[in-house]
CSV table of C-alpha atoms in Angstrom, one decimal:
chain,number,residue,atom,x,y,z
A,208,ILE,CA,13.7,13.9,-20.2
A,209,LEU,CA,16.1,11.1,-19.5
A,210,GLY,CA,16.2,10.6,-23.2
A,211,PHE,CA,12.5,9.8,-23.8
A,212,SER,CA,10.5,11.7,-26.2
A,213,LYS,CA,6.9,11.2,-24.6
A,214,LEU,CA,5.8,10.9,-21.1
A,215,ILE,CA,2.8,9.6,-19.5
A,216,CYS,CA,2.0,10.5,-15.9
A,217,VAL,CA,-0.9,8.2,-14.5
A,218,ASP,CA,-2.4,8.4,-10.9
A,219,ARG,CA,-5.5,7.8,-9.2
A,220,VAL,CA,-5.6,10.7,-7.1
A,221,THR,CA,-6.5,14.0,-8.5
A,222,LYS,CA,-4.3,16.1,-6.4
A,223,ALA,CA,-1.3,13.8,-7.3
A,224,ILE,CA,-2.2,14.7,-11.2
A,225,SER,CA,-2.5,18.3,-10.3
A,226,ASP,CA,0.9,18.4,-8.4
A,227,SER,CA,2.6,16.8,-11.2
A,228,ARG,CA,1.6,19.3,-13.5
A,229,GLU,CA,2.6,21.9,-11.4
A,230,ASN,CA,6.1,20.3,-10.9
A,231,TRP,CA,6.2,19.8,-14.8
A,232,HIS,CA,5.5,23.7,-15.2
A,233,TRP,CA,8.1,24.3,-12.9
A,234,LEU,CA,10.9,22.5,-14.4
A,235,GLU,CA,9.8,24.2,-17.7
A,236,LYS,CA,10.4,27.6,-16.3
A,237,GLN,CA,13.4,26.5,-14.7
A,238,GLY,CA,14.7,25.6,-18.2
A,239,LEU,CA,15.4,22.1,-16.7
A,240,ILE,CA,13.3,20.4,-19.6
A,241,PRO,CA,12.1,21.6,-23.0
A,242,GLY,CA,9.3,23.7,-23.0
A,243,GLY,CA,5.9,22.5,-24.4
A,244,SER,CA,3.3,20.0,-22.8
A,245,ARG,CA,3.2,17.9,-25.8
A,246,LEU,CA,6.0,15.8,-24.4
A,247,LEU,CA,4.0,15.0,-21.1
A,248,ASN,CA,0.4,13.6,-21.0
A,249,PHE,CA,-1.5,13.5,-17.8
A,250,HIS,CA,-4.1,10.8,-16.9
A,251,LEU,CA,-6.4,9.9,-13.9
A,252,GLY,CA,-6.2,6.1,-13.6
A,253,ASP,CA,-5.1,2.9,-11.6
A,254,ALA,CA,-1.6,1.4,-12.2
A,255,ARG,CA,-3.7,-2.0,-11.9
A,256,VAL,CA,-5.7,-1.3,-15.3
A,257,LEU,CA,-3.2,0.8,-17.5
A,258,ALA,CA,-3.9,-1.7,-20.6
A,259,ASN,CA,-7.5,-1.0,-20.5
A,260,GLY,CA,-7.8,1.9,-22.5
A,261,ILE,CA,-5.1,4.4,-20.9
A,262,ILE,CA,-1.8,3.1,-22.4
A,263,ALA,CA,-1.5,1.1,-25.7
A,264,PRO,CA,-0.2,-2.6,-25.2
A,265,ARG,CA,4.0,-2.9,-25.8
A,266,SER,CA,4.2,1.0,-26.1
A,267,VAL,CA,6.0,1.8,-23.5
A,268,GLU,CA,10.0,1.8,-22.9
A,269,ALA,CA,10.1,2.7,-19.1
A,270,VAL,CA,7.9,2.9,-16.2
A,271,VAL,CA,9.0,5.0,-13.1
A,272,SER,CA,6.8,5.0,-10.0
A,273,GLU,CA,7.1,6.0,-6.5
A,274,GLY,CA,4.6,3.1,-5.3
A,275,TYR,CA,1.8,3.5,-2.8
A,276,LEU,CA,3.3,3.1,0.8
A,277,GLY,CA,-0.1,2.2,2.3
A,278,GLU,CA,-2.2,4.6,4.6
A,279,PRO,CA,-0.5,6.4,7.5
A,280,MET,CA,0.3,4.2,10.3
A,281,GLY,CA,-0.4,5.0,14.1
A,282,ARG,CA,1.0,2.8,16.3
A,283,VAL,CA,3.2,0.2,14.6
A,284,THR,CA,2.8,-3.1,15.6
A,285,VAL,CA,4.3,-6.5,13.9
A,286,ALA,CA,0.6,-7.6,13.2
A,287,GLU,CA,-0.1,-4.2,11.5
A,288,ILE,CA,3.0,-4.5,9.3
A,289,HIS,CA,2.1,-7.9,8.3
A,290,LYS,CA,-1.4,-6.8,7.5
A,291,ARG,CA,0.1,-3.8,5.4
A,292,VAL,CA,2.3,-6.0,3.5
A,293,GLU,CA,-0.5,-8.4,2.2
A,294,GLU,CA,-2.6,-5.7,1.2
A,295,LEU,CA,0.4,-4.0,-0.7
A,296,LEU,CA,1.5,-7.2,-2.3
A,297,ALA,CA,-1.5,-7.7,-4.3
A,298,LEU,CA,-1.6,-4.2,-5.6
A,299,TYR,CA,2.0,-4.6,-6.7
A,300,HIS,CA,1.7,-7.7,-8.1
A,301,GLN,CA,-1.4,-6.5,-10.0
A,302,SER,CA,0.8,-3.4,-11.3
A,303,PHE,CA,3.5,-5.6,-12.5
A,304,GLU,CA,1.0,-7.8,-14.6
A,305,GLU,CA,-0.1,-4.2,-16.3
A,306,PHE,CA,3.7,-3.1,-16.7
A,307,ARG,CA,4.3,-6.4,-18.8
A,308,LYS,CA,1.1,-5.6,-21.0
A,309,ILE,CA,2.4,-2.1,-21.5
A,310,LEU,CA,6.1,-2.5,-21.8
A,311,ARG,CA,7.9,-3.3,-24.7
A,312,PRO,CA,10.3,-6.3,-24.6
A,313,GLY,CA,13.5,-5.1,-22.7
A,314,GLY,CA,11.6,-2.3,-20.9
A,315,ARG,CA,12.4,-1.4,-17.3
A,316,VAL,CA,10.6,-0.4,-14.6
A,317,ALA,CA,12.3,1.8,-11.6
A,318,MET,CA,10.1,1.9,-8.7
A,319,THR,CA,9.9,2.0,-4.9
A,320,PHE,CA,8.5,-0.3,-2.1
A,321,PRO,CA,7.7,0.2,1.3
A,322,VAL,CA,10.2,-1.0,3.8
A,323,PHE,CA,8.6,-0.8,7.5
A,324,LEU,CA,10.8,-0.2,10.4
A,325,LEU,CA,9.7,-1.4,13.8
A,326,ASP,CA,12.5,-1.6,16.9
A,327,ARG,CA,15.3,-1.3,14.4
A,328,HIS,CA,14.1,-4.3,12.0
A,329,LYS,CA,13.4,-3.7,8.6
A,330,TYR,CA,10.3,-5.7,7.3
A,331,TYR,CA,10.4,-6.0,3.3
A,332,LEU,CA,7.6,-6.9,0.9
A,333,PRO,CA,8.1,-10.4,-0.2
A,334,ILE,CA,7.4,-9.6,-3.7
A,335,THR,CA,10.6,-10.3,-5.9
A,336,HIS,CA,9.8,-13.7,-6.6
A,337,LEU,CA,6.5,-12.9,-7.8
A,338,ILE,CA,7.8,-10.1,-10.0
A,339,ALA,CA,10.6,-12.7,-11.4
A,340,LYS,CA,7.7,-15.0,-12.5
A,341,LEU,CA,6.1,-12.3,-14.4
A,342,GLY,CA,9.2,-12.3,-16.7
A,343,PHE,CA,11.2,-9.4,-15.0
A,344,LYS,CA,14.8,-9.4,-14.1
A,345,PRO,CA,16.3,-7.2,-11.4
A,346,LEU,CA,18.8,-4.9,-12.3
A,347,LEU,CA,21.3,-2.9,-10.0
A,348,ALA,CA,19.9,0.3,-8.9
A,349,LEU,CA,23.4,1.7,-8.6
A,350,PRO,CA,26.6,1.4,-10.1
A,351,ALA,CA,29.2,-0.4,-8.2
A,352,ASN,CA,31.2,3.2,-7.4
A,353,ALA,CA,28.0,4.3,-6.1
A,354,ARG,CA,27.4,1.4,-3.8
A,355,LYS,CA,30.6,1.9,-2.4
A,356,SER,CA,30.3,5.7,-1.4
A,357,GLY,CA,28.7,5.2,2.0
A,358,VAL,CA,26.1,8.0,1.2
A,359,LEU,CA,23.3,5.6,0.3
A,360,GLU,CA,22.2,2.2,1.8
A,361,VAL,CA,22.2,-0.8,-0.4
A,362,SER,CA,19.9,-3.8,1.1
A,363,GLU,CA,20.9,-7.3,1.1
A,364,ARG,CA,18.4,-7.8,-1.9
A,365,GLY,CA,20.6,-5.3,-4.1
A,366,SER,CA,17.9,-2.3,-3.8
A,367,VAL,CA,18.9,0.9,-2.5
A,368,LEU,CA,17.2,2.2,0.5
A,369,TYR,CA,16.4,5.5,2.0
A,370,GLY,CA,14.8,7.1,4.9
A,371,ARG,CA,15.1,8.8,7.9
A,372,GLU,CA,15.9,7.3,11.2
A,373,ASP,CA,12.7,8.5,12.5
A,374,GLN,CA,10.5,7.2,10.2
A,375,LYS,CA,8.1,4.4,10.2
A,376,VAL,CA,8.4,3.7,6.4
A,377,TRP,CA,11.3,3.9,4.4
A,378,ARG,CA,11.9,3.4,0.5
A,379,GLU,CA,13.5,0.7,-1.5
A,380,VAL,CA,14.2,1.6,-4.9
A,381,PHE,CA,14.5,-1.4,-7.5
A,382,VAL,CA,14.9,-1.3,-11.3
A,383,TRP,CA,13.7,-4.3,-13.4
A,384,ARG,CA,13.9,-5.3,-16.9
A,385,MET,CA,11.0,-7.3,-18.7
A,386,GLU,CA,12.9,-10.3,-20.5
């Protein structure tokens, strides 16, 4: 898949692993990926401790993750958004510290971060400088011609945004390269 010969699926939720296996088998049945689960290994684990026995150091070319968006939000307030942002900053920072351990030099991370919406204002995670300090460089998530298409929204940070107007949390897609 995407030119990689071995894939590793890690999640800390058993149902997510089960759903991923089901999706993988569906893709095989559709003929969209080569048959045989030898290409994919599933692990119950936490992104903050990948290098502790789940994945060998410097053995991964790319990490692709739809990051955790936080617990479902009831009534959204600015105070609740700030609380959620602080909680998620620690999670993502620790995750990127682990990615740095398992990625080969030049390895990439494609990941989503939550963007919280309140009164038509977008609240982004202030994480990019922390990730850069770990030795990652942001790459453009979309080629220039796709950014001009008007179909996808590109943020002022160069990331891709997607979500529906009625959602409280959108997703922001970044691609990073480890230097």
